[in-house]
Short mmCIF file of C-alpha atoms in Angstrom, two decimals:
data_model
loop_
_atom_site.label_atom_id
_atom_site.label_comp_id
_atom_site.label_asym_id
_atom_site.label_seq_id
_atom_site.Cartn_x
_atom_site.Cartn_y
_atom_site.Cartn_z
CA MET A 720 34.63 -60.93 -5.04
CA MET A 721 34.93 -58.86 -8.28
CA LYS A 722 34.77 -62.02 -10.17
CA VAL A 723 31.53 -63.14 -8.28
CA ASN A 724 30.02 -59.73 -8.83
CA GLN A 725 30.86 -60.02 -12.65
CA LEU A 726 29.51 -63.51 -12.80
CA ALA A 727 26.33 -62.42 -11.18
CA LYS A 728 26.10 -59.49 -13.89
CA HIS A 729 26.65 -61.85 -16.71
CA GLN A 730 23.89 -64.38 -15.38
CA ASN A 731 21.67 -61.31 -14.98
CA HIS A 732 22.38 -60.24 -18.53
CA ASN A 733 21.92 -63.82 -19.82
CA GLN A 734 18.58 -64.08 -17.71
CA SER A 735 17.20 -60.76 -19.18
CA SER A 736 18.13 -61.89 -22.70
CA THR A 737 16.41 -65.21 -22.38
CA ALA A 738 13.29 -63.46 -20.72
CA THR A 739 13.00 -61.28 -23.78
CA GLN A 740 13.24 -64.24 -25.97
CA LYS A 741 10.55 -66.10 -23.88
CA ILE A 742 8.23 -62.87 -24.04
CA SER A 743 8.90 -62.92 -27.66
CA THR A 744 8.18 -66.52 -28.11
CA TYR A 745 5.08 -66.21 -26.10
CA LEU A 746 3.59 -63.42 -27.97
CA THR A 747 4.22 -65.00 -31.41
CA LEU A 748 2.50 -68.04 -29.96
CA ILE A 749 -0.67 -65.77 -29.06
CA VAL A 750 -0.58 -64.05 -32.37
CA LEU A 751 -0.57 -67.49 -34.10
CA ILE A 752 -3.57 -68.69 -32.03
CA VAL A 753 -5.25 -65.52 -33.07
CA MET A 754 -4.70 -66.00 -36.56
CA ALA A 755 -6.04 -69.61 -36.36
CA LEU A 756 -9.10 -68.33 -34.73
CA ALA A 757 -9.47 -65.67 -37.52
CA VAL A 758 -9.28 -68.48 -40.28
CA ALA A 759 -11.78 -70.59 -38.22
CA ALA A 760 -14.23 -67.50 -38.19
CA LEU A 761 -13.60 -67.17 -41.90
CA LEU A 762 -14.54 -70.70 -42.46
CA LEU A 763 -17.64 -70.40 -40.25
CA ALA A 764 -18.73 -67.35 -42.11
CA ILE A 765 -18.65 -69.24 -45.29
CA THR A 766 -20.58 -72.08 -44.01
CA ALA A 767 -23.14 -69.67 -42.20
CA TYR A 768 -23.56 -67.51 -45.14
CA ALA A 769 -26.32 -69.81 -46.62
CA THR A 770 -28.67 -69.77 -43.54
CA ASP A 771 -27.85 -66.58 -41.80
CA VAL A 772 -26.31 -63.68 -43.90
CA VAL A 773 -26.04 -61.43 -40.83
CA ALA A 774 -24.14 -63.89 -38.58
CA ALA A 775 -21.99 -64.71 -41.62
CA GLY A 776 -21.21 -60.82 -42.25
CA VAL A 777 -20.32 -60.49 -38.56
CA LEU A 778 -18.00 -63.55 -38.67
CA ALA A 779 -16.30 -62.50 -41.75
CA ILE A 780 -15.70 -58.94 -40.45
CA ILE A 781 -14.18 -60.21 -37.06
CA GLY A 782 -12.13 -62.84 -38.95
CA LEU A 783 -10.78 -60.52 -41.30
CA ILE A 784 -9.73 -57.92 -38.69
CA ALA A 785 -8.10 -60.47 -36.72
CA LEU A 786 -6.40 -61.91 -39.53
CA VAL A 787 -5.08 -58.46 -40.86
CA LEU A 788 -4.08 -57.52 -37.20
CA SER A 789 -2.06 -60.87 -36.36
CA GLY A 790 -0.41 -60.65 -39.80
CA PHE A 791 0.69 -57.04 -39.33
CA MET A 792 2.05 -58.22 -35.77
CA LEU A 793 4.09 -61.08 -37.07
CA TYR A 794 5.40 -58.78 -39.83
CA GLN A 795 6.49 -56.43 -37.05
CA PHE A 796 8.32 -59.08 -35.11
CA ARG A 797 9.98 -60.19 -38.22
CA ARG A 798 11.19 -56.58 -39.04
CA GLN A 799 12.41 -56.27 -35.24
CA THR A 800 14.44 -59.35 -35.54
CA VAL A 801 15.91 -58.29 -38.91
CA GLN A 802 16.67 -54.74 -37.67
CA LEU A 803 18.64 -56.32 -34.52
CA LYS A 804 21.82 -56.99 -36.31
CA ILE A 805 24.91 -55.01 -36.88
CA GLU A 806 25.80 -55.36 -40.73
CA ILE A 807 29.65 -55.98 -41.18
CA PRO A 808 30.42 -54.76 -44.50
CA LYS A 809 32.58 -56.87 -46.74
CA VAL A 810 35.86 -54.87 -47.11
CA MET A 811 38.03 -55.46 -50.06
CA THR A 812 41.89 -54.76 -50.54
CA THR A 813 43.38 -53.95 -53.73
CA ILE A 814 46.95 -55.21 -54.38
CA GLU A 815 49.08 -53.64 -57.15
CA CYS A 816 52.63 -54.33 -58.54
CA THR A 817 54.27 -50.97 -58.84
CA LYS A 818 56.34 -52.26 -61.99
CA CYS A 819 53.97 -54.25 -64.14
CA GLY A 820 50.66 -52.95 -62.73
CA GLY A 821 49.14 -56.26 -62.09
CA LYS A 822 46.15 -55.78 -59.97
CA THR A 823 44.71 -58.34 -57.57
CA ILE A 824 41.64 -57.64 -55.23
CA ARG A 825 41.10 -59.75 -52.07
CA GLU A 826 39.10 -59.70 -49.06
CA PHE A 827 40.54 -57.28 -46.30
CA GLN A 828 42.98 -59.25 -43.80
CA ARG A 829 43.92 -57.80 -40.39
CA GLY A 830 47.18 -55.81 -40.62
CA ASP A 831 46.48 -54.63 -43.93
CA TYR A 832 46.82 -50.81 -44.50
CA VAL A 833 47.14 -48.56 -47.73
CA TYR A 834 50.82 -48.39 -48.95
CA LYS A 835 51.68 -51.37 -47.22
CA GLU A 836 54.50 -53.32 -48.98
CA LEU A 837 53.70 -57.14 -49.54
CA GLU A 838 55.55 -60.10 -50.96
CA PRO A 839 57.21 -59.69 -54.44
CA CYS A 840 54.94 -60.00 -57.43
CA GLN A 841 54.76 -63.41 -59.32
CA LYS A 842 55.53 -61.69 -62.74
CA CYS A 843 58.47 -59.55 -61.66
CA PRO A 844 60.03 -61.29 -58.74
CA GLU A 845 62.29 -58.27 -57.93
CA THR A 846 59.45 -55.82 -57.32
CA LYS A 847 57.44 -55.92 -54.02
CA GLN A 848 53.63 -55.61 -54.39
CA MET A 849 51.68 -52.90 -52.52
CA ILE A 850 48.27 -52.32 -51.18
CA THR A 851 46.91 -49.22 -53.10
CA ALA A 852 43.29 -49.17 -51.89
CA ILE A 853 40.89 -50.55 -49.09
CA TYR A 854 37.29 -50.04 -49.48
CA LYS A 855 33.84 -51.39 -48.98
CA GLU A 856 31.27 -51.66 -51.81
CA VAL A 857 27.75 -50.64 -51.02
CA LYS A 858 25.41 -52.98 -52.91
CA GLU A 859 22.16 -51.49 -52.31
CA LYS A 860 21.39 -48.48 -54.52
CA GLU A 861 20.30 -45.23 -52.66
CA LYS A 862 16.91 -44.23 -53.26
CA THR A 863 17.07 -40.93 -55.50
CA TYR A 864 14.35 -38.34 -55.54
CA GLU A 865 13.76 -36.43 -58.72
CA VAL A 866 13.92 -32.80 -57.39
CA MET B 473 -50.01 -32.59 -31.43
CA PHE B 474 -46.30 -33.33 -30.30
CA THR B 475 -44.55 -36.36 -31.93
CA PRO B 476 -41.33 -37.53 -30.17
CA PRO B 477 -38.50 -37.34 -32.55
CA ASN B 478 -37.19 -40.58 -34.14
CA THR B 479 -33.88 -41.70 -32.77
CA ASP B 480 -32.89 -42.90 -36.07
CA GLN B 481 -33.09 -39.09 -37.24
CA LEU B 482 -30.88 -37.99 -34.29
CA VAL B 483 -28.48 -40.73 -34.48
CA PRO B 484 -28.55 -42.43 -37.70
CA THR B 485 -27.62 -46.12 -37.19
CA GLY B 486 -27.96 -47.39 -40.64
CA GLY B 487 -31.68 -48.53 -40.61
CA GLY B 488 -32.89 -51.99 -39.35
CA ASP B 489 -30.21 -53.97 -40.59
CA LEU B 490 -28.23 -55.57 -37.43
CA LEU B 491 -24.86 -55.56 -39.23
CA SER B 492 -25.31 -51.79 -40.30
CA GLN B 493 -26.38 -50.93 -36.81
CA ILE B 494 -23.36 -52.58 -35.25
CA VAL B 495 -21.11 -50.88 -37.73
CA SER B 496 -22.62 -47.52 -36.98
CA TRP B 497 -22.40 -47.90 -33.36
CA ALA B 498 -18.92 -49.04 -33.56
CA PHE B 499 -18.05 -45.90 -35.60
CA TYR B 500 -19.58 -43.70 -32.94
CA ALA B 501 -17.77 -45.35 -30.12
CA ILE B 502 -14.52 -44.94 -32.03
CA PHE B 503 -15.27 -41.36 -32.57
CA ILE B 504 -15.87 -40.83 -29.03
CA ILE B 505 -13.07 -42.66 -28.00
CA PHE B 506 -10.65 -40.61 -30.10
CA ILE B 507 -12.06 -37.19 -28.86
CA PHE B 508 -11.18 -38.04 -25.26
CA TYR B 509 -8.17 -40.47 -25.60
CA GLY B 510 -6.79 -39.47 -29.13
CA GLN B 511 -3.73 -37.75 -27.70
CA ARG B 512 -3.04 -40.53 -25.23
CA ILE B 513 -3.23 -43.18 -28.09
CA GLN B 514 -0.96 -41.17 -30.18
CA MET B 515 1.46 -40.85 -27.21
CA TYR B 516 1.32 -44.86 -26.75
CA ILE B 517 2.16 -45.32 -30.43
CA MET B 518 5.40 -42.97 -30.01
CA VAL B 519 6.42 -44.40 -26.92
CA ARG B 520 6.23 -47.83 -28.53
CA GLU B 521 8.36 -46.58 -31.38
CA VAL B 522 10.94 -45.06 -29.02
CA GLU B 523 10.74 -48.21 -26.99
CA ASN B 524 11.65 -50.23 -30.15
CA SER B 525 14.55 -47.85 -31.06
CA LEU B 526 15.75 -47.97 -27.28
CA HIS B 527 15.82 -51.96 -27.43
CA LYS B 528 17.89 -51.73 -30.68
CA LEU B 529 19.95 -48.95 -29.22
CA LYS B 530 20.85 -51.26 -26.16
CA TYR B 531 21.53 -54.41 -28.50
CA ILE B 532 23.99 -51.96 -30.37
CA LYS B 533 25.59 -50.73 -27.15
CA ASP B 534 26.08 -54.18 -25.66
CA GLU B 535 27.49 -55.50 -29.15
CA GLY B 536 29.94 -52.44 -28.91
CA ARG B 537 31.17 -53.36 -25.50
CA LYS B 538 31.48 -57.00 -26.49
CA ILE B 539 33.51 -55.99 -29.58
CA THR B 540 35.65 -53.71 -27.61
CA ILE B 541 36.54 -56.44 -24.98
CA GLU B 542 37.25 -59.21 -27.58
CA ALA B 543 39.39 -56.81 -29.38
CA ILE B 544 41.49 -55.91 -26.36
CA LYS B 545 41.49 -59.51 -25.28
CA GLU B 546 42.63 -60.55 -28.87
CA ILE B 547 45.31 -57.77 -29.47
CA GLY B 548 46.46 -56.85 -25.81
CA LYS B 549 46.44 -60.29 -24.20
CA PRO B 550 45.58 -59.19 -20.85
CA THR B 551 46.41 -61.45 -17.83
CA THR B 552 43.09 -60.40 -15.92
CA ASP B 553 39.59 -59.78 -17.54
CA PRO B 554 39.50 -56.20 -19.02
CA SER B 555 35.67 -55.98 -18.78
CA PRO B 556 35.70 -54.03 -15.50
CA ARG B 557 38.05 -51.53 -16.69
CA VAL B 558 36.29 -51.24 -19.95
CA ASP B 559 32.99 -50.72 -18.14
CA ARG B 560 34.40 -48.05 -16.00
CA TYR B 561 35.88 -46.29 -19.17
CA LEU B 562 32.60 -46.35 -20.74
CA GLU B 563 31.21 -43.93 -18.12
CA TYR B 564 34.24 -41.41 -18.46
CA PHE B 565 33.20 -37.79 -18.89
CA THR B 566 35.01 -34.70 -20.00
CA ILE B 567 33.94 -31.40 -18.37
CA THR B 568 34.26 -28.51 -20.89
CA PRO B 569 35.99 -25.21 -19.64
CA GLN B 570 33.96 -22.51 -18.09
CA SER B 571 32.86 -20.18 -20.93
CA MET B 572 31.41 -17.18 -18.80
CA ASP B 573 34.60 -15.40 -19.56
CA PRO B 574 35.56 -16.84 -23.02
CA ALA B 575 39.01 -15.15 -23.12
CA GLY B 576 41.65 -17.91 -23.17
CA ILE B 577 39.08 -20.77 -23.45
CA VAL B 578 40.98 -22.32 -26.52
CA ALA B 579 44.19 -22.90 -24.56
CA LYS B 580 42.09 -24.33 -21.86
CA LEU B 581 40.07 -26.72 -24.12
CA ASP B 582 43.35 -27.64 -25.86
CA HIS B 583 45.11 -28.67 -22.42
CA LEU B 584 41.75 -30.55 -21.51
CA LEU B 585 41.65 -32.48 -24.73
CA ASP B 586 45.57 -33.26 -24.20
CA VAL B 587 44.97 -34.70 -20.71
CA ARG B 588 41.99 -36.75 -21.90
CA ASP B 589 43.96 -38.27 -24.89
CA TYR B 590 46.81 -39.02 -22.84
CA ARG B 591 44.69 -40.63 -20.19
CA LEU B 592 42.78 -42.65 -22.70
CA LYS B 593 46.02 -43.89 -24.09
CA GLU B 594 47.37 -44.96 -20.92
CA GLU B 595 44.25 -46.75 -19.95
CA VAL B 596 44.41 -48.67 -23.31
CA LYS B 597 48.08 -49.64 -22.60
CA LEU B 598 47.05 -51.06 -19.22
CA MET B 599 44.14 -52.71 -20.50
CA ALA B 600 46.28 -54.24 -23.38
CA PRO B 601 49.66 -54.77 -22.23
CA SER B 602 50.88 -56.58 -25.35
CA ALA B 603 49.93 -53.68 -27.45
CA ALA B 604 51.40 -51.07 -25.13
CA ASN B 605 54.67 -50.83 -27.33
CA ASP B 606 52.68 -50.84 -30.70
CA GLU B 607 51.50 -47.49 -31.18
CA VAL B 608 49.42 -48.58 -34.30
CA GLN B 609 47.48 -51.02 -32.20
CA THR B 610 47.24 -48.84 -29.13
CA ASN B 611 45.63 -46.19 -31.47
CA ASN B 612 43.10 -48.56 -32.98
CA LEU B 613 42.12 -49.75 -29.59
CA GLU B 614 41.58 -46.29 -28.46
CA ASN B 615 39.29 -45.45 -31.37
CA THR B 616 37.36 -48.79 -30.78
CA LEU B 617 36.84 -47.73 -26.99
CA GLU B 618 35.78 -44.21 -28.15
CA ALA B 619 33.27 -45.51 -30.46
CA ALA B 620 31.81 -47.89 -27.73
CA MET B 621 31.78 -44.71 -25.32
CA ALA B 622 29.81 -42.85 -27.91
CA LEU B 623 27.26 -45.68 -28.26
CA ASN B 624 27.01 -45.99 -24.40
CA PHE B 625 26.32 -42.25 -24.26
CA ILE B 626 23.81 -42.14 -26.97
CA TYR B 627 21.82 -45.17 -25.28
CA LYS B 628 21.80 -43.47 -21.83
CA VAL B 629 20.66 -40.11 -23.27
CA VAL B 630 17.73 -41.59 -25.29
CA ARG B 631 16.81 -43.91 -22.28
CA HIS B 632 16.82 -40.90 -19.93
CA TYR B 633 14.25 -38.90 -22.03
CA TYR B 634 12.12 -41.88 -22.62
CA ILE B 635 11.91 -42.58 -19.02
CA GLN B 636 11.22 -38.88 -18.25
CA GLY B 637 8.54 -38.70 -20.93
CA LYS B 638 6.74 -42.07 -19.45
CA LYS B 639 7.14 -40.68 -15.99
CA THR B 640 5.57 -37.38 -16.62
CA LEU B 641 3.38 -38.76 -19.30
CA SER B 642 4.31 -35.65 -21.36
CA LEU B 643 3.50 -35.96 -24.82
CA TYR B 644 6.06 -33.22 -25.85
CA VAL B 645 8.87 -34.89 -24.25
CA ILE B 646 8.16 -38.13 -26.33
CA MET B 647 7.40 -36.30 -29.30
CA GLN B 648 10.81 -34.49 -29.22
CA LEU B 649 12.41 -37.85 -28.79
CA GLN B 650 10.46 -39.54 -31.44
CA MET B 651 11.33 -36.69 -33.82
CA ILE B 652 15.13 -36.90 -33.66
CA LEU B 653 15.02 -40.60 -33.42
CA PRO B 654 15.83 -41.33 -36.95
CA MET B 655 18.98 -38.92 -37.13
CA VAL B 656 20.13 -40.65 -33.57
CA MET B 657 19.67 -44.12 -34.82
CA LYS B 658 21.61 -43.37 -37.99
CA GLU B 659 24.58 -42.03 -36.00
CA ALA B 660 24.47 -45.09 -33.57
CA GLU B 661 24.35 -47.36 -36.65
CA ALA B 662 27.40 -45.45 -38.01
CA TYR B 663 29.24 -45.91 -34.65
CA ALA B 664 28.36 -49.74 -34.58
CA SER B 665 29.77 -50.36 -38.02
CA ALA B 666 32.79 -48.23 -37.21
CA LEU B 667 33.72 -50.41 -34.21
CA LYS B 668 34.87 -53.34 -36.38
CA ALA B 669 36.67 -50.86 -38.75
CA PHE B 670 38.65 -49.46 -35.88
CA ALA B 671 39.30 -52.92 -34.19
CA TYR B 672 40.52 -54.21 -37.34
CA GLY B 673 42.40 -51.07 -38.44
CA GLN B 674 40.47 -50.50 -41.78
CA PRO B 675 40.43 -46.97 -43.29
CA ILE B 676 37.15 -45.01 -42.90
CA GLY B 677 35.49 -42.48 -44.59
CA ASP B 678 36.97 -39.59 -42.58
CA GLY B 679 40.26 -40.75 -43.87
CA ALA B 680 39.97 -39.07 -47.38
CA GLY B 681 42.03 -36.45 -46.60
CA PRO B 682 44.97 -38.33 -45.05
CA LEU B 683 44.46 -40.83 -48.11
CA VAL B 684 44.92 -37.97 -50.63
CA ALA B 685 47.96 -36.65 -48.64
CA ALA B 686 49.38 -40.18 -48.67
CA LYS B 687 49.07 -40.49 -52.34
CA LEU B 688 50.90 -37.30 -52.87
CA MET B 689 53.75 -37.89 -50.43
CA HIS B 690 54.22 -41.55 -50.97
CA GLY B 691 57.84 -42.37 -51.98
CA TYR B 692 59.20 -39.20 -50.42
CA PRO B 693 61.18 -38.97 -47.14
CA THR B 694 58.99 -37.86 -44.23
CA ARG B 695 59.80 -36.46 -40.89
CA LYS B 696 57.68 -35.96 -37.63
CA LEU B 697 55.88 -32.83 -36.79
CA PRO B 698 54.30 -31.88 -33.38
CA LYS B 699 51.38 -34.08 -31.95
CA ASN B 700 51.39 -37.20 -34.21
CA CYS B 701 51.55 -35.60 -37.64
CA ILE B 702 54.19 -36.05 -40.26
CA MET B 703 55.10 -33.90 -43.35
CA ALA B 704 56.87 -34.64 -46.62
CA THR B 705 58.35 -32.07 -49.06
CA VAL B 706 57.25 -32.90 -52.48
CA PRO B 707 57.79 -31.03 -55.73
CA LEU B 708 54.29 -30.43 -57.46
CA GLU B 709 53.37 -28.45 -60.42
CA GLY B 710 56.60 -26.36 -60.26
CA ARG B 711 56.11 -25.43 -56.50
CA THR B 712 57.23 -27.10 -53.23
CA ALA B 713 54.49 -28.86 -51.61
CA LEU B 714 54.65 -29.30 -47.79
CA ILE B 715 52.25 -32.31 -47.38
CA ILE B 716 50.95 -32.84 -43.81
CA LYS B 717 48.96 -35.73 -42.56
CA ALA B 718 48.35 -37.64 -39.10
CA GLU B 719 50.61 -40.40 -38.68
CA GLY B 720 49.39 -43.75 -39.84
CA PRO B 721 48.35 -46.57 -40.14
CA GLY B 722 47.00 -46.36 -36.57
CA GLY B 723 43.85 -44.55 -35.89
CA ASN B 724 45.09 -41.14 -35.28
CA VAL B 725 43.87 -37.64 -36.19
CA GLY B 726 46.91 -35.90 -34.76
CA LYS B 727 46.81 -32.07 -34.10
CA PRO B 728 47.01 -30.54 -37.54
CA GLY B 729 46.74 -27.03 -35.86
CA ASP B 730 50.10 -27.55 -34.19
CA ALA B 731 51.72 -28.97 -37.24
CA VAL B 732 50.52 -26.04 -39.40
CA GLU B 733 51.59 -23.66 -36.98
CA ALA B 734 55.12 -25.19 -36.70
CA VAL B 735 55.60 -25.28 -40.50
CA ILE B 736 54.41 -21.97 -41.17
CA GLU B 737 56.77 -20.57 -38.39
CA GLU B 738 59.71 -22.65 -39.83
CA ASN B 739 59.20 -20.93 -43.09
CA GLU B 740 58.72 -17.57 -41.54
CA GLY B 741 55.13 -17.20 -43.12
CA LYS B 742 56.43 -17.33 -46.63
CA ILE B 743 53.91 -19.62 -47.83
CA GLY B 744 52.02 -19.26 -51.04
CA CYS B 745 48.84 -20.81 -49.86
CA LEU B 746 47.30 -23.39 -47.53
CA ILE B 747 45.15 -26.03 -49.04
CA MET B 748 43.30 -28.23 -46.74
CA ILE B 749 41.42 -31.57 -47.66
CA ASP B 750 38.81 -33.06 -45.60
CA ALA B 751 35.74 -35.15 -45.53
CA GLY B 752 32.54 -32.86 -45.68
CA LEU B 753 29.17 -33.63 -44.67
CA LYS B 754 26.79 -34.19 -47.51
CA LEU B 755 23.44 -32.86 -47.77
CA GLU B 756 20.63 -35.21 -48.66
CA GLY B 757 20.45 -35.57 -52.48
CA GLU B 758 24.08 -34.96 -52.92
CA MET B 759 26.29 -37.92 -54.07
CA VAL B 760 28.77 -39.75 -51.81
CA GLY B 761 32.20 -38.94 -53.25
CA GLU B 762 31.35 -35.60 -54.61
CA VAL B 763 34.34 -33.33 -54.58
CA ALA B 764 33.80 -29.52 -53.96
CA GLU B 765 36.03 -26.63 -53.37
CA GLY B 766 35.91 -23.45 -51.18
CA VAL B 767 37.93 -21.09 -48.89
CA GLY B 768 38.42 -21.60 -45.08
CA ALA B 769 39.90 -24.04 -42.82
CA ALA B 770 38.26 -27.40 -43.44
CA ILE B 771 38.69 -29.05 -40.15
CA GLY B 772 36.13 -30.49 -37.69
CA GLY B 773 36.38 -31.44 -34.08
CA PRO B 774 36.18 -29.03 -30.98
CA GLY B 775 37.54 -26.26 -32.85
CA VAL B 776 40.94 -25.64 -31.33
CA ASP B 777 42.89 -26.73 -34.52
CA GLN B 778 40.86 -24.58 -36.63
CA TYR B 779 41.39 -21.68 -34.25
CA LYS B 780 45.27 -22.14 -34.37
CA ILE B 781 45.34 -22.43 -38.17
CA GLU B 782 43.16 -19.35 -38.71
CA GLU B 783 45.45 -17.32 -36.09
CA LYS B 784 48.62 -18.25 -37.96
CA LEU B 785 46.89 -17.72 -41.55
CA THR B 786 45.85 -14.12 -40.18
CA LYS B 787 49.03 -13.15 -38.82
CA TYR B 788 51.06 -13.78 -41.95
CA ARG B 789 48.04 -13.02 -44.32
CA ILE B 790 48.35 -16.50 -46.11
CA PRO B 791 45.19 -17.51 -48.36
CA ASN B 792 43.45 -20.66 -47.22
CA TYR B 793 41.60 -23.06 -49.74
CA ALA B 794 39.75 -25.98 -48.96
CA VAL B 795 38.69 -29.14 -50.91
CA ILE B 796 36.15 -31.49 -49.39
CA VAL B 797 34.95 -35.06 -50.29
CA LYS B 798 31.11 -35.25 -49.48
CA GLU B 799 29.87 -37.93 -47.30
CA ASP B 800 27.28 -38.41 -44.55
CA ILE B 801 28.06 -39.29 -40.84
CA GLY B 802 27.68 -42.95 -41.52
CA ASP B 803 30.24 -43.14 -44.30
CA ALA B 804 32.66 -40.83 -42.33
CA VAL B 805 33.01 -43.30 -39.27
CA SER B 806 32.45 -46.72 -41.27
CA PRO B 807 34.78 -48.52 -43.54
CA MET B 808 35.74 -46.27 -46.68
CA ARG B 809 33.30 -46.51 -49.51
CA LYS B 810 34.63 -47.26 -52.84
CA GLU B 811 33.10 -43.90 -54.10
CA ILE B 812 35.24 -41.99 -51.44
CA ASN B 813 38.34 -43.98 -52.43
CA ASP B 814 37.67 -43.25 -56.08
CA ALA B 815 37.45 -39.46 -55.30
CA VAL B 816 41.14 -39.19 -54.52
CA ASP B 817 42.33 -38.85 -57.86
CA LYS B 818 39.61 -35.92 -58.50
CA VAL B 819 40.85 -34.23 -55.24
CA ILE B 820 44.54 -34.34 -56.54
CA GLU B 821 43.43 -32.69 -59.80
CA ARG B 822 41.54 -30.14 -57.81
CA VAL B 823 44.55 -29.48 -55.55
CA LYS B 824 46.75 -29.12 -58.61
CA ALA B 825 44.60 -26.78 -60.25
CA VAL B 826 44.25 -24.54 -57.11
CA MET B 827 48.13 -24.45 -56.77
CA VAL B 828 48.55 -23.36 -60.53
CA GLU B 829 45.78 -20.77 -60.44
CA ARG B 830 46.42 -19.34 -57.06
CA THR B 831 50.23 -19.50 -56.53
CA LYS B 832 53.36 -18.57 -58.53
CA GLU B 833 56.02 -20.97 -59.60
CA GLY B 834 58.60 -21.83 -57.03
CA ASP B 835 56.08 -20.90 -54.05
CA LYS B 836 55.75 -23.06 -51.10
CA VAL B 837 52.39 -24.69 -50.50
CA ILE B 838 51.14 -26.38 -47.41
CA ILE B 839 48.59 -29.18 -48.33
CA VAL B 840 47.06 -30.81 -45.17
CA GLY B 841 45.14 -34.05 -45.40
CA VAL B 842 42.71 -33.77 -42.30
CA GLY B 843 41.04 -36.62 -40.86
CA ASN B 844 41.71 -40.15 -39.18
CA SER B 845 44.70 -41.86 -40.57
CA ILE B 846 43.42 -45.50 -39.58
CA GLY B 847 44.63 -48.02 -42.16
CA VAL B 848 46.26 -45.44 -44.42
CA GLY B 849 50.19 -45.46 -44.14
CA GLN B 850 52.58 -42.86 -46.03
#
């Protein structure tokens, strides 16, 4: 019974996430249509300019507003999808030989911890290597304020 | 003779040009709409902003749950699906003791936290039977579950105020929520990145204190102290340093209050000074990994350990110094940044300087590395 409930819950979850995706695609489609219409209005404005300046002006304003708004909407969608990610930072492990001081840096592996003894050093086989540091490097520079 | 006023003088509409007239009327329409519906429009914008953040929070919360379940399945090898148990645990709560008569509240809170910790550990052992005998893995899974619980709680609180604001159409409820959202989101993102760190057993920013203690005690024999702490006796600058940290490399903060109490009592209060090293919250504009020095008990949490340490220090009149490594909340719970790791040597220099300046040769000095020992051995 519990399993059935769980399955139902999972299905609901999947359905809701697909629904969100559908709405998002639907909205994107509308925005793209509006954008196409805006471009068409601008083209019409160019052709109407020679005969009717007022109509050309109105069409140009409508076209520009629609183009800007749809562009903004698309940008917002993109920002939203970019934001919906959990960033997993790259964590590095520094391994040192306590005798010769030889240093190796590799990506973190499950089970690593600071001061864990590892396999012997290649240069000095009688000495075990040791993890001396585990850290992540933050690439992007923080914005500084000159105050 | 009376002449009716020209409407163009009353409401200038830009002359006879059709385009100018349209623009002018549009301007008036917008002006009138904003007079009557300005606040409502502002509210809808805010609601939209909160809604976006809420979607993101939901995503983070669901990912947190997923990561926790995956970690339990991978490490604990349970025979049944741990999801229902995890879901049940995500809703767990702790009722703080009644504070109308505050006398004795610390002991009550201490007991309550012990019960909570014990219960959580037992739950993890049931969820992950293969890790039941491995203290390190149990502690790491416990920390992962706690991070998922925190995310679940944040999401629920934000959702509560969002729905309340929408139901009552109260600008002020929504406004308050929208104002604190950047800070809430920062915290949620920090917990999200902490999830993987806890699941994999990576050192976190809060482990700056234990990392310093580990570097000082490495190579010396250690012994266990009350409530998951360990101690090593190390000769340092002509003094005897009694170095304490939470036992690693599993995710564990121990109870430094009990450990310090025990060591002071063992030495009958004959301690030159107590130096505490911890991660301290930085203010905006300060650099991550900056080292600062001060006095007092550098320890966070609910305050039980701080109280115990202060009681003992006051009883024996022992001076208390603190060295902190500055970082923000995001750095404290996510994998340790290089700047924090690099600050360890600077902290050791400061500690040595404090010992030399503030104690006599031959004195005993307690040095406590406060924080989570995840990923930090000894």
